[in-house]
Coordinates of C-alpha atoms in Angstrom, one line a residue:
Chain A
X1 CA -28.6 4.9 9.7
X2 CA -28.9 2.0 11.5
X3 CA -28.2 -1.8 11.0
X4 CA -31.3 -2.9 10.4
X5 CA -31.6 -0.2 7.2
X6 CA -27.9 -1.9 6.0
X7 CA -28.7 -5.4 6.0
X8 CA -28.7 -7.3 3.1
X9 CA -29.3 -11.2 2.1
X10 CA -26.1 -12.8 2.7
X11 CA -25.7 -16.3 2.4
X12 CA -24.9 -18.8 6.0
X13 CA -23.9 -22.1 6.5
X14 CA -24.2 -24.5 9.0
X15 CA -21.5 -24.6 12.0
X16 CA -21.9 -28.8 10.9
X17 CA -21.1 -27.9 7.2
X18 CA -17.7 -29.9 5.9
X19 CA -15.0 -27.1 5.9
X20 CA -14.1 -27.9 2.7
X21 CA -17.6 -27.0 1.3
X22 CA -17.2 -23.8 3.5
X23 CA -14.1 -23.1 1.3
X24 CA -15.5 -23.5 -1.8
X25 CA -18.3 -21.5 -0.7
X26 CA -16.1 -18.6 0.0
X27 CA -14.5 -18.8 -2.8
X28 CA -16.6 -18.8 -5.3
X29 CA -18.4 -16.5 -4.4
X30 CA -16.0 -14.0 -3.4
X31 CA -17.4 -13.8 -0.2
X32 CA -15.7 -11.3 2.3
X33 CA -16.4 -14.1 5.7
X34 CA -19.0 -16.8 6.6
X35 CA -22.1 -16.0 8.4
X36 CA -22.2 -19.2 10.5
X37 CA -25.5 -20.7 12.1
X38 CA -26.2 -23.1 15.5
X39 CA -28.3 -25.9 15.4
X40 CA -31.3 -23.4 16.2
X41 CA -30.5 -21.9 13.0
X42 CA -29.2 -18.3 14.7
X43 CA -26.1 -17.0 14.0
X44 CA -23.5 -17.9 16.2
X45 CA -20.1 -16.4 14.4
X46 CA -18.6 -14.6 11.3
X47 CA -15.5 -15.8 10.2
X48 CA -14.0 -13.0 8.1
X49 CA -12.0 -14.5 5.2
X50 CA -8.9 -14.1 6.3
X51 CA -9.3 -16.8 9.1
X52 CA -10.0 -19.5 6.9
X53 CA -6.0 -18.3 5.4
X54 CA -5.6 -19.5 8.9
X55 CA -6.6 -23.0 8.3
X56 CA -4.7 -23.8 5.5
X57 CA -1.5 -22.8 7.6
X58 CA -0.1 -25.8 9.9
X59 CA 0.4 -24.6 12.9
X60 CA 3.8 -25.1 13.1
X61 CA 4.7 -22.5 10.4
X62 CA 2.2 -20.3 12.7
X63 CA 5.0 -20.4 15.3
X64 CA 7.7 -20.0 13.1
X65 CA 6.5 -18.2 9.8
X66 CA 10.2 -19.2 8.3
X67 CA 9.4 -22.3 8.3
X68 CA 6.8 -21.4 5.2
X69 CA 10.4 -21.3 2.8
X70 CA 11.2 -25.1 3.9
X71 CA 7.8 -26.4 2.7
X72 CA 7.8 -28.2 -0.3
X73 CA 5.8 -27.3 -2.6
X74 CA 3.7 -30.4 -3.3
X75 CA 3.0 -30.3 0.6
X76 CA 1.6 -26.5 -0.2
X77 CA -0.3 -28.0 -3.0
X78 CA -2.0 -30.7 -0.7
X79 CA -3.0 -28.4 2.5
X80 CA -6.5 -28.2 2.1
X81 CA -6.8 -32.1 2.2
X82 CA -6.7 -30.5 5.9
X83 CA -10.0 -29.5 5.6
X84 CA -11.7 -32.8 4.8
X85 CA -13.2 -33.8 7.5
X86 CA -13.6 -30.7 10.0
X87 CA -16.8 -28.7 10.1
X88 CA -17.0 -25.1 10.2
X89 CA -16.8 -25.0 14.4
X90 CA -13.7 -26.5 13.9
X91 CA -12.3 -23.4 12.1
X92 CA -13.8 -21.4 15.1
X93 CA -11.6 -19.2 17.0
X94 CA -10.7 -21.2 20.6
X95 CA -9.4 -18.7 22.3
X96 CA -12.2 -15.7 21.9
X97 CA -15.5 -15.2 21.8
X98 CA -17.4 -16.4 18.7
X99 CA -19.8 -13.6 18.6
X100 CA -17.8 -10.3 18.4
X101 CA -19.4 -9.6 14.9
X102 CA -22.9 -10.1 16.1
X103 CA -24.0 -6.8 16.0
X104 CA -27.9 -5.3 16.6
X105 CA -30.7 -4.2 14.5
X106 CA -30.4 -0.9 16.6
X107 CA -26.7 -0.4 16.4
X108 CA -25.6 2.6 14.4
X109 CA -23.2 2.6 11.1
X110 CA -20.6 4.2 13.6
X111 CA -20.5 1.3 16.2
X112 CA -20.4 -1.0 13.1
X113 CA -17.2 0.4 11.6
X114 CA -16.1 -0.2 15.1
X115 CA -16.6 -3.4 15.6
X116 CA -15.1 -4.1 11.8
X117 CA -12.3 -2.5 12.6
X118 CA -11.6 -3.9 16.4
X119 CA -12.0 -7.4 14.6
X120 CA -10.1 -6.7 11.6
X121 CA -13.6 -8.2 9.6
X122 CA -15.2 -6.5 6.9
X123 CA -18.3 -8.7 7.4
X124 CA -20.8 -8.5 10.7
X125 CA -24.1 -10.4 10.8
X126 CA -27.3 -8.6 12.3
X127 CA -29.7 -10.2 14.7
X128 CA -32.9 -9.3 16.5
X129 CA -33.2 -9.3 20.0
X130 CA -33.8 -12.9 19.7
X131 CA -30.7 -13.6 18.2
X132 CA -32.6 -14.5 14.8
X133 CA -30.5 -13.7 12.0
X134 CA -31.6 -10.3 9.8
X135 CA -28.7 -10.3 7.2
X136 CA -25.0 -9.3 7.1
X137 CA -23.7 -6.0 6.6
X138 CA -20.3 -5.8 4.3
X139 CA -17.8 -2.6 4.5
X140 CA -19.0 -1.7 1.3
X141 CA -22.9 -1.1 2.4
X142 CA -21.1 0.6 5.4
X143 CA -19.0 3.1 2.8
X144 CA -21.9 3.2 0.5
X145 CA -24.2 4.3 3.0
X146 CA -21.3 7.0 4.8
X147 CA -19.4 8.0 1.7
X148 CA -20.6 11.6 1.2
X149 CA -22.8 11.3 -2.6
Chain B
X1 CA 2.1 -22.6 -7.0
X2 CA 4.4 -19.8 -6.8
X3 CA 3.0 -15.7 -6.2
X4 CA 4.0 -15.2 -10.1
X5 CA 1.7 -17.4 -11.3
X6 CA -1.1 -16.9 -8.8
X7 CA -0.9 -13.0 -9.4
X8 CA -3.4 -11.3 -11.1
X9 CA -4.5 -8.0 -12.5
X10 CA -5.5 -5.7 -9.8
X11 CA -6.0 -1.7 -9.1
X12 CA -3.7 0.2 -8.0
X13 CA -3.4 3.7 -6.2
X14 CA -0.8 6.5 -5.5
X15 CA -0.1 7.2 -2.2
X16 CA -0.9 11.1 -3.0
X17 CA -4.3 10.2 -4.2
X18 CA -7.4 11.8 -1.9
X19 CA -8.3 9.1 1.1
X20 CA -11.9 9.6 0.1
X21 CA -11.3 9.0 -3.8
X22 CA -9.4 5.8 -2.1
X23 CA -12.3 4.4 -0.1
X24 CA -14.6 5.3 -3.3
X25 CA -12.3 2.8 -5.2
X26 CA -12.9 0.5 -2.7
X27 CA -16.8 0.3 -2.1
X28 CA -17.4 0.7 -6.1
X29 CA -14.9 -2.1 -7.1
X30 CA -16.3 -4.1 -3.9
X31 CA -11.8 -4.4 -3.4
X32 CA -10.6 -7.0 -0.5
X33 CA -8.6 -3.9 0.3
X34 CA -5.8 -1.4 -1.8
X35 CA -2.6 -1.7 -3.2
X36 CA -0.9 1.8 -2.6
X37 CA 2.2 3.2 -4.7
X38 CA 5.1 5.2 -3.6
X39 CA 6.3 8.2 -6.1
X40 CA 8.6 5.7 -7.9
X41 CA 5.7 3.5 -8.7
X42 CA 6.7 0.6 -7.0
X43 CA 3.9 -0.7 -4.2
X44 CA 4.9 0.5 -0.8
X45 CA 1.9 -0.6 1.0
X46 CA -1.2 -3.0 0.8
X47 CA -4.3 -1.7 3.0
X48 CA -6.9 -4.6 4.0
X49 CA -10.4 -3.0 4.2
X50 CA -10.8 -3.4 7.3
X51 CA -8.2 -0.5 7.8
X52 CA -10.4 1.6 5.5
X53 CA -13.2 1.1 8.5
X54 CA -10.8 2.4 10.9
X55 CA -10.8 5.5 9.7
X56 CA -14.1 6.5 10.0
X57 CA -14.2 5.8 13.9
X58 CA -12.9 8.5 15.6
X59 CA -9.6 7.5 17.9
X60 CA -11.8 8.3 20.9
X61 CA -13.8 5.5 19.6
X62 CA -11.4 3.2 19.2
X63 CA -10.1 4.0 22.9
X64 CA -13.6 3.4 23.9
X65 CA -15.9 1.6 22.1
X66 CA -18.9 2.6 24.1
X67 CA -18.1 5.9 23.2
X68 CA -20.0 4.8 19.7
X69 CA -23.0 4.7 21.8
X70 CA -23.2 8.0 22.6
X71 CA -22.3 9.5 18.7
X72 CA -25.1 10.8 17.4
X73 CA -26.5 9.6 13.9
X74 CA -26.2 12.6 12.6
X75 CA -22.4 13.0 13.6
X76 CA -21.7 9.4 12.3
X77 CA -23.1 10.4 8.9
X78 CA -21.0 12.5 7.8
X79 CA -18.2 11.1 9.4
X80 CA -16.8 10.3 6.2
X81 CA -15.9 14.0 5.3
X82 CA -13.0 13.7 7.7
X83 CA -11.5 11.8 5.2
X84 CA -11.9 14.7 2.7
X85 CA -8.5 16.4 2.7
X86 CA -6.5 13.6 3.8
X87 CA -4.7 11.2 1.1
X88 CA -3.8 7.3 0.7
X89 CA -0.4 7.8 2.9
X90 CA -2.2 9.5 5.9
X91 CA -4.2 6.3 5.9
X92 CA -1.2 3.9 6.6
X93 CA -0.3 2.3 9.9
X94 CA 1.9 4.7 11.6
X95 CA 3.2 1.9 14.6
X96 CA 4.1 -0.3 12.0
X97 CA 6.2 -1.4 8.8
X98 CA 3.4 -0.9 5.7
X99 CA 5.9 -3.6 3.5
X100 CA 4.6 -6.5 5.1
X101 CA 1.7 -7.1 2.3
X102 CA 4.4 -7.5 -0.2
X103 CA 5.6 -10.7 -1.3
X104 CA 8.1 -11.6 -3.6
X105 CA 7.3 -13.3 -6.8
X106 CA 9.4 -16.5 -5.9
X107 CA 7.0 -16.8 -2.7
X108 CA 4.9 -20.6 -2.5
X109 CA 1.1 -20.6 -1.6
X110 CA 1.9 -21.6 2.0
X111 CA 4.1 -18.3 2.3
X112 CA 1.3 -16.2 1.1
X113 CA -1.2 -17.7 3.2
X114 CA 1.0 -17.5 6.2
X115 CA 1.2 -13.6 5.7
X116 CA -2.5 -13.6 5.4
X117 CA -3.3 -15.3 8.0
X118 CA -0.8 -13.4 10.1
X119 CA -1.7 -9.6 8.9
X120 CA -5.3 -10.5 8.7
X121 CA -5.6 -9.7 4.8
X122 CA -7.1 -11.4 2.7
X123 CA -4.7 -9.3 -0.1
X124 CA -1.3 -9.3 -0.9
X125 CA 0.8 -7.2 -3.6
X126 CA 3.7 -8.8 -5.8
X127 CA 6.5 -7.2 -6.4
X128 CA 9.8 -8.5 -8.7
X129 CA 13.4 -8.5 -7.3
X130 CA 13.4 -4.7 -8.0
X131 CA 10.2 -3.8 -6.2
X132 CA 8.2 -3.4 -9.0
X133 CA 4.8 -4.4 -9.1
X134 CA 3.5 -8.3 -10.7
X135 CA 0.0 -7.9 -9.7
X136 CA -1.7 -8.8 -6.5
X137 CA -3.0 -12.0 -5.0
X138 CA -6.5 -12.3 -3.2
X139 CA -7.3 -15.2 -1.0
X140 CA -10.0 -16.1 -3.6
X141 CA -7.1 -16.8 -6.3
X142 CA -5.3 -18.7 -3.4
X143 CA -8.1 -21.2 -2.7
X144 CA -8.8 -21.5 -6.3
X145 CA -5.5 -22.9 -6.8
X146 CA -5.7 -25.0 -3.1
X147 CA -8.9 -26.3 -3.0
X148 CA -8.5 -30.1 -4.5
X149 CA -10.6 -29.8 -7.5

């Protein structure tokens, strides 16, 4: 059971893609992260979902999460005006490598749920050993495929 | 935008119930993780997938990663029976509080995505002044409701 043999279509976007499209994107399709692809077209990062939470937080209530109660509400309701603007390698982690969920078409399920669980992301994105992007593998291939029948 | 309004109806699971009945819940319903009830019925915990992955890597594993290397595929196949036996509770985080997926019903948008962003789940239970349960909010619902139209 290896990642090639788990791989399924998964849609990507475009590091240059407007955030906000990214967003949408993610939300309607319910996607669990964002396969995201360099100029060369190979995947360069997965953001799982929860980092694009991140991105509708100010920093400042990052620091100080009480802060969150003093927000007023129509602030809240105007956040992701944030996005507008910034591409998807703006919403890129800074401070870590971009490719930890880059895994190989010969890595096993059990280094997968590894990896996912290391960098708290239920999505990975496979690549050859050119880099060239072979699909995305989601926890729920992963437990489909381990989950005794 | 307050968490009563942005709740919605969502599966629960007793904290007694089989881990492996759990994670089945999880890849059939394709779930952005489970919201786990205590005896009394009221949510005591909220488990992001990615802390259903963790439980099929070993701890040795997880000490080592390049440890996954060396597993056998055979070994990581049925890795999955080791959750036969166990239940929902034995699943938790043991090093910290399990309560901090809960939000209260009177929490805004920015206060839910501020917890997700910081517990790095894209899920989050409601509960009423009580404790009792409202529903659950997913990061899909939250964008819905942030993403200017």
């Amino acid at each position: 059971m290896l990642a090639r043999g788990l791989a399924i279509d998964f849609p990507t976007i475009q590091a240059d893609t407007d955030a906000l499209e990214a967003a949408r994107l993610l939300q309607s399709e319910r996607l669990p992260g964002l396969v995201v692809l360099a100029h060369d077209g190979k995947p360069m990062a997965v953001l799982p979902a929860f980092q694009v939470a991140r991105f509708v937080v100010p920093v400042w209530i990052q620091v100080d999460p009480a802060l969150a109660h003093v927000l007023d509400e129509a602030s809240a309701d105007h956040l992701c005006d944030r996005l507008a603007g910034l591409r998807v390698r703006d919403l890129l982690p800074q401070e870590k490598r971009t490719d930890a969920l880059l895994v190989r078409a010969d890595n096993t399920a059990m280094e997968i749920a590894e990896v996912m669980e290391h960098e708290h992301s239920p999505l990975v994105a496979v690549v050859d050993d050119d880099g060239r992007y072979l699909g995305a593998i989601t926890l729920f291939e992963l437990l489909g495929a381990l989950l005794p029948g």
